[in-house]
Amino acid sequence: MSHKSDLRIKYKKLREDLSESSVEDMSLQIANQALKLPIWNGTYYHIFLPISHKKEVDTSFLMHILQGKEKSIVVSKADFSTNEMKHILLQDNTPLKVSDYGIPEPVSGIEISPEILDVVFVPLLAYDLNGHRIGYGKGFYDRFLKKCRKDTVFIGLSFFEPEPKIFFEATDIPLDYCITPEKTFDFKNNHLSL
Ligand SMILES: Nc1nc2c(c(=O)[nH]1)N(C=O)[C@@H](CNc1ccc(C(=O)N[C@@H](CCC(=O)O)C(=O)O)cc1)CN2
Ligand SMILES: Nc1ncnc2c1ncn2[C@@H]1O[C@H](COP(=O)(O)OP(=O)(O)OP(=O)(O)O)[C@@H](O)[C@H]1O
């Protein structure tokens, strides 16, 4: 089993090697895969805005789907002094600004409590067949997800296949699904769903 730090290096490199056009193509495929999941009865959907220079999944396609379905969309603002995030309702007039870390974030707006969220799309570097994930290592999402409801659905988005097994800590909150361009993994039912 690889160390978390080695996996971070491995997946950062795999992402760097992707062309801009494959990032766009695969991000569109991921959004299309999301349409097949049984997640569309909710009201509040949390989504991350991608750090583009890190070649994260481009969530703008998913965002268009959410807007088309008239869902309420929630985005976050990270506080690097506490490693906690604030969650803000995205409205037509919500001002966004790219932070020092390259993350597009709301400047101001209506704050939303994590308990209200029905679905959270989760950024990640690596994940495994049990739905354990690794991010950039500050624990932002671990702290956030534990404040959501028991029935909130957590969905990772990745360009890559899962690792067989990642060592996890007591604070790690596992994903329910991970969507990749070709396949969607359903961890609760322990099989490939679609
Ligand atoms: N789009 C997006 N937003 C997100 C996350 C994410 O993974 N993706 N996060 C998920 O938790 C949080 C931000 N996490 C971050 C943690 C560390 C660094 C950071 O240290 N950046 C350094 C470069 C370090 C490196 O490349 O390894 C820098 O920008 O100087 C950036 C973001 C909250 N918002
Ligand atoms: N709920 C929590 N309360 C306090 N500390 C936490 C909590 N969750 C995680 N941490 C701590 O935060 C640090 C980073 O956690 P971890 O390595 O799991 O981050 P990550 O999942 O890779 O990053 P991220 O969630 O930001 O994408 C660890 O030291 C962990 O112990």
Short mmCIF file of C-alpha atoms and ligand atoms in Angstrom, two decimals:
data_model
loop_
_atom_site.label_atom_id
_atom_site.label_comp_id
_atom_site.label_asym_id
_atom_site.label_seq_id
_atom_site.Cartn_x
_atom_site.Cartn_y
_atom_site.Cartn_z
CA MET A 1 0.00 0.00 0.00
CA SER A 2 1.41 3.39 -1.05
CA HIS A 3 1.86 6.30 1.31
CA LYS A 4 -0.52 9.23 0.95
CA SER A 5 2.37 11.52 0.06
CA ASP A 6 3.51 9.21 -2.76
CA LEU A 7 -0.01 9.00 -4.11
CA ARG A 8 -0.31 12.81 -4.09
CA ILE A 9 2.88 13.04 -6.18
CA LYS A 10 1.73 10.27 -8.54
CA TYR A 11 -1.68 11.82 -9.26
CA LYS A 12 -0.40 15.40 -9.53
CA LYS A 13 1.98 14.15 -12.23
CA LEU A 14 -0.74 12.14 -14.01
CA ARG A 15 -2.89 15.28 -14.15
CA GLU A 16 -0.04 17.50 -15.35
CA ASP A 17 0.46 15.15 -18.27
CA LEU A 18 -3.12 15.60 -19.51
CA SER A 19 -3.71 17.95 -22.45
CA GLU A 20 -6.15 20.83 -22.03
CA SER A 21 -8.46 19.27 -24.59
CA SER A 22 -8.54 15.89 -22.87
CA VAL A 23 -9.37 17.64 -19.57
CA GLU A 24 -12.35 19.26 -21.31
CA ASP A 25 -13.47 16.07 -23.10
CA MET A 26 -13.24 13.94 -19.95
CA SER A 27 -14.96 16.60 -17.83
CA LEU A 28 -17.91 16.55 -20.25
CA GLN A 29 -18.02 12.73 -20.11
CA ILE A 30 -18.04 12.92 -16.29
CA ALA A 31 -20.99 15.33 -16.34
CA ASN A 32 -22.87 12.99 -18.70
CA GLN A 33 -22.19 10.01 -16.40
CA ALA A 34 -23.60 12.00 -13.48
CA LEU A 35 -26.98 12.17 -15.25
CA LYS A 36 -27.34 8.39 -14.82
CA LEU A 37 -27.02 8.45 -11.01
CA PRO A 38 -30.10 8.37 -8.73
CA ILE A 39 -29.25 11.78 -7.25
CA TRP A 40 -31.59 14.18 -8.99
CA ASN A 41 -34.41 14.49 -6.46
CA GLY A 42 -32.53 16.89 -4.17
CA THR A 43 -32.66 20.66 -3.89
CA TYR A 44 -29.19 21.80 -2.71
CA TYR A 45 -26.11 20.71 -4.66
CA HIS A 46 -22.60 21.64 -3.53
CA ILE A 47 -19.99 21.86 -6.25
CA PHE A 48 -16.30 22.84 -6.32
CA LEU A 49 -14.97 25.43 -8.74
CA PRO A 50 -11.82 23.97 -10.30
CA ILE A 51 -8.27 25.16 -9.78
CA SER A 52 -7.62 25.26 -13.52
CA HIS A 53 -3.80 25.32 -13.42
CA LYS A 54 -3.96 22.05 -11.43
CA LYS A 55 -6.11 20.45 -14.16
CA GLU A 56 -8.93 19.52 -11.84
CA VAL A 57 -12.16 18.21 -13.35
CA ASP A 58 -13.89 21.15 -15.07
CA THR A 59 -17.22 21.29 -13.26
CA SER A 60 -18.77 23.88 -15.60
CA PHE A 61 -20.61 21.14 -17.54
CA LEU A 62 -22.11 19.80 -14.31
CA MET A 63 -22.94 23.35 -13.31
CA HIS A 64 -24.96 23.77 -16.53
CA ILE A 65 -26.85 20.57 -15.79
CA LEU A 66 -27.66 21.80 -12.28
CA GLN A 67 -28.81 25.16 -13.64
CA GLY A 68 -30.95 23.40 -16.27
CA LYS A 69 -32.60 21.36 -13.52
CA GLU A 70 -33.11 24.55 -11.49
CA LYS A 71 -31.18 23.23 -8.50
CA SER A 72 -29.83 25.51 -5.79
CA ILE A 73 -26.04 25.55 -6.18
CA VAL A 74 -23.68 26.04 -3.25
CA VAL A 75 -19.94 26.85 -3.53
CA SER A 76 -17.28 27.32 -0.87
CA LYS A 77 -14.68 29.75 0.32
CA ALA A 78 -11.64 28.24 2.07
CA ASP A 79 -10.05 29.83 5.12
CA PHE A 80 -6.42 28.66 5.22
CA SER A 81 -5.95 29.93 8.77
CA THR A 82 -8.46 27.39 10.12
CA ASN A 83 -8.69 24.91 7.19
CA GLU A 84 -12.47 25.34 7.35
CA MET A 85 -14.78 26.33 4.51
CA LYS A 86 -17.77 28.67 4.35
CA HIS A 87 -20.57 27.66 2.02
CA ILE A 88 -22.35 30.27 -0.06
CA LEU A 89 -25.46 30.03 -2.25
CA LEU A 90 -24.43 30.75 -5.85
CA GLN A 91 -26.74 33.36 -7.34
CA ASP A 92 -26.65 35.24 -10.65
CA ASN A 93 -25.05 38.20 -8.91
CA THR A 94 -22.62 36.30 -6.64
CA PRO A 95 -19.18 37.89 -7.17
CA LEU A 96 -16.39 35.32 -7.66
CA LYS A 97 -12.68 35.97 -7.26
CA VAL A 98 -9.72 33.65 -7.86
CA SER A 99 -7.95 33.25 -4.50
CA ASP A 100 -4.19 33.26 -3.89
CA TYR A 101 -4.39 29.46 -4.15
CA GLY A 102 -6.00 29.68 -7.61
CA ILE A 103 -9.48 28.70 -6.42
CA PRO A 104 -12.46 30.66 -7.83
CA GLU A 105 -14.43 31.58 -4.72
CA PRO A 106 -17.47 33.68 -3.80
CA VAL A 107 -16.54 37.05 -2.33
CA SER A 108 -19.84 37.39 -0.42
CA GLY A 109 -23.35 35.99 -0.36
CA ILE A 110 -25.88 34.01 1.64
CA GLU A 111 -24.18 31.48 3.92
CA ILE A 112 -25.59 27.93 3.84
CA SER A 113 -25.36 25.31 6.56
CA PRO A 114 -23.85 21.94 5.50
CA GLU A 115 -26.93 20.09 6.86
CA ILE A 116 -29.04 21.54 4.09
CA LEU A 117 -26.99 19.93 1.32
CA ASP A 118 -28.42 16.91 -0.55
CA VAL A 119 -25.43 16.18 -2.79
CA VAL A 120 -21.75 17.20 -2.58
CA PHE A 121 -19.36 16.84 -5.53
CA VAL A 122 -15.92 16.29 -4.04
CA PRO A 123 -12.50 17.18 -5.53
CA LEU A 124 -9.72 14.64 -5.00
CA LEU A 125 -6.28 13.57 -6.08
CA ALA A 126 -6.66 9.82 -5.48
CA TYR A 127 -9.32 7.41 -4.19
CA ASP A 128 -9.67 3.70 -3.60
CA LEU A 129 -12.17 0.88 -4.15
CA ASN A 130 -13.73 1.58 -0.74
CA GLY A 131 -14.36 5.26 -1.52
CA HIS A 132 -11.54 6.59 0.65
CA ARG A 133 -10.02 9.71 -0.84
CA ILE A 134 -6.90 11.84 -0.72
CA GLY A 135 -6.96 15.58 -1.36
CA TYR A 136 -4.28 18.22 -1.05
CA GLY A 137 -3.80 17.25 2.59
CA LYS A 138 -5.32 20.06 4.63
CA GLY A 139 -8.46 18.16 5.63
CA PHE A 140 -10.89 20.82 4.31
CA TYR A 141 -13.30 18.24 2.93
CA ASP A 142 -13.01 15.85 5.89
CA ARG A 143 -14.08 18.67 8.21
CA PHE A 144 -16.85 19.78 5.85
CA LEU A 145 -18.37 16.38 5.03
CA LYS A 146 -18.69 15.37 8.67
CA LYS A 147 -21.08 18.32 9.15
CA CYS A 148 -23.44 17.13 6.41
CA ARG A 149 -26.42 14.83 7.06
CA LYS A 150 -26.10 11.05 7.14
CA ASP A 151 -28.05 10.84 3.90
CA THR A 152 -26.11 13.53 2.01
CA VAL A 153 -24.60 11.90 -1.07
CA PHE A 154 -20.84 12.42 -1.55
CA ILE A 155 -19.60 12.06 -5.12
CA GLY A 156 -15.93 12.17 -6.09
CA LEU A 157 -14.93 13.25 -9.59
CA SER A 158 -11.77 11.82 -11.13
CA PHE A 159 -10.09 11.35 -14.49
CA PHE A 160 -8.45 8.18 -13.20
CA GLU A 161 -9.23 4.67 -11.92
CA PRO A 162 -9.18 3.91 -8.18
CA GLU A 163 -6.17 2.68 -6.24
CA PRO A 164 -6.80 -0.79 -4.74
CA LYS A 165 -6.44 0.45 -1.16
CA ILE A 166 -5.53 3.74 0.51
CA PHE A 167 -4.63 3.85 4.18
CA PHE A 168 -7.34 5.87 5.89
CA GLU A 169 -7.60 7.83 9.13
CA ALA A 170 -10.51 7.93 11.57
CA THR A 171 -11.40 11.42 10.32
CA ASP A 172 -11.69 10.37 6.64
CA ILE A 173 -15.28 10.34 5.35
CA PRO A 174 -15.76 7.85 2.51
CA LEU A 175 -17.42 8.73 -0.80
CA ASP A 176 -20.72 7.19 -1.93
CA TYR A 177 -19.77 7.32 -5.61
CA CYS A 178 -16.85 8.31 -7.79
CA ILE A 179 -17.54 9.33 -11.37
CA THR A 180 -14.83 8.85 -14.00
CA PRO A 181 -15.15 9.47 -17.77
CA GLU A 182 -15.89 5.80 -18.54
CA LYS A 183 -17.25 4.33 -15.31
CA THR A 184 -19.04 5.29 -12.13
CA PHE A 185 -18.07 3.47 -8.94
CA ASP A 186 -20.81 2.80 -6.38
CA PHE A 187 -19.02 2.19 -3.06
CA LYS A 188 -22.09 1.62 -0.88
CA ASN A 189 -23.26 -1.25 -3.05
CA ASN A 190 -19.72 -2.32 -3.65
CA HIS A 191 -19.94 -2.57 -7.40
CA LEU A 192 -19.48 -0.71 -10.60
CA SER A 193 -22.81 0.97 -11.07
CA LEU A 194 -22.95 2.24 -14.63
N1 LIG B 1 -11.33 23.36 -6.54
C1 LIG B 1 -11.01 23.02 -5.32
N2 LIG B 1 -11.36 23.77 -4.29
C2 LIG B 1 -10.99 23.41 -3.03
C3 LIG B 1 -10.26 22.24 -2.79
C4 LIG B 1 -9.89 21.45 -3.91
O1 LIG B 1 -9.25 20.41 -3.81
N3 LIG B 1 -10.28 21.88 -5.14
N4 LIG B 1 -9.90 21.91 -1.51
C5 LIG B 1 -9.84 20.61 -1.05
O2 LIG B 1 -9.55 20.34 0.06
C6 LIG B 1 -9.75 23.01 -0.57
C7 LIG B 1 -8.49 23.78 -0.88
N5 LIG B 1 -7.36 22.98 -0.67
C8 LIG B 1 -6.08 23.33 -0.98
C9 LIG B 1 -5.08 22.85 -0.18
C10 LIG B 1 -3.76 23.20 -0.41
C11 LIG B 1 -3.42 24.00 -1.48
C12 LIG B 1 -1.98 24.33 -1.67
O3 LIG B 1 -1.19 24.09 -0.79
N6 LIG B 1 -1.60 24.87 -2.79
C13 LIG B 1 -0.25 25.25 -3.08
C14 LIG B 1 0.44 24.27 -3.99
C15 LIG B 1 0.66 23.00 -3.31
C16 LIG B 1 0.75 21.85 -4.27
O4 LIG B 1 0.69 21.98 -5.51
O5 LIG B 1 0.82 20.75 -3.74
C17 LIG B 1 -0.24 26.58 -3.81
O6 LIG B 1 -1.22 26.89 -4.51
O7 LIG B 1 0.74 27.32 -3.63
C18 LIG B 1 -4.42 24.45 -2.31
C19 LIG B 1 -5.75 24.11 -2.07
C20 LIG B 1 -10.97 23.88 -0.66
N7 LIG B 1 -11.31 24.23 -2.02
N1 LIG B 2 -12.63 16.49 11.33
C1 LIG B 2 -11.37 16.85 11.57
N2 LIG B 2 -11.03 17.55 12.66
C2 LIG B 2 -9.76 17.90 12.89
N3 LIG B 2 -8.74 17.57 12.09
C3 LIG B 2 -9.01 16.88 10.98
C4 LIG B 2 -10.34 16.48 10.66
N4 LIG B 2 -10.31 15.81 9.49
C5 LIG B 2 -9.02 15.80 9.09
N5 LIG B 2 -8.23 16.41 9.99
C6 LIG B 2 -6.77 16.55 9.88
O1 LIG B 2 -6.44 17.28 8.70
C7 LIG B 2 -5.21 16.79 8.13
C8 LIG B 2 -5.35 16.51 6.67
O2 LIG B 2 -6.20 15.42 6.46
P1 LIG B 2 -6.10 14.52 5.15
O3 LIG B 2 -4.70 14.09 4.90
O4 LIG B 2 -7.16 13.46 5.27
O5 LIG B 2 -6.50 15.61 4.04
P2 LIG B 2 -7.05 15.38 2.60
O6 LIG B 2 -8.31 14.60 2.66
O7 LIG B 2 -5.96 14.85 1.75
O8 LIG B 2 -7.30 16.90 2.16
P3 LIG B 2 -8.61 17.74 1.77
O9 LIG B 2 -9.77 17.22 2.58
O10 LIG B 2 -8.22 19.15 2.12
O11 LIG B 2 -8.81 17.57 0.33
C9 LIG B 2 -4.84 15.55 8.94
O12 LIG B 2 -3.80 15.90 9.81
C10 LIG B 2 -6.11 15.20 9.69
O13 LIG B 2 -5.82 14.58 10.92
#
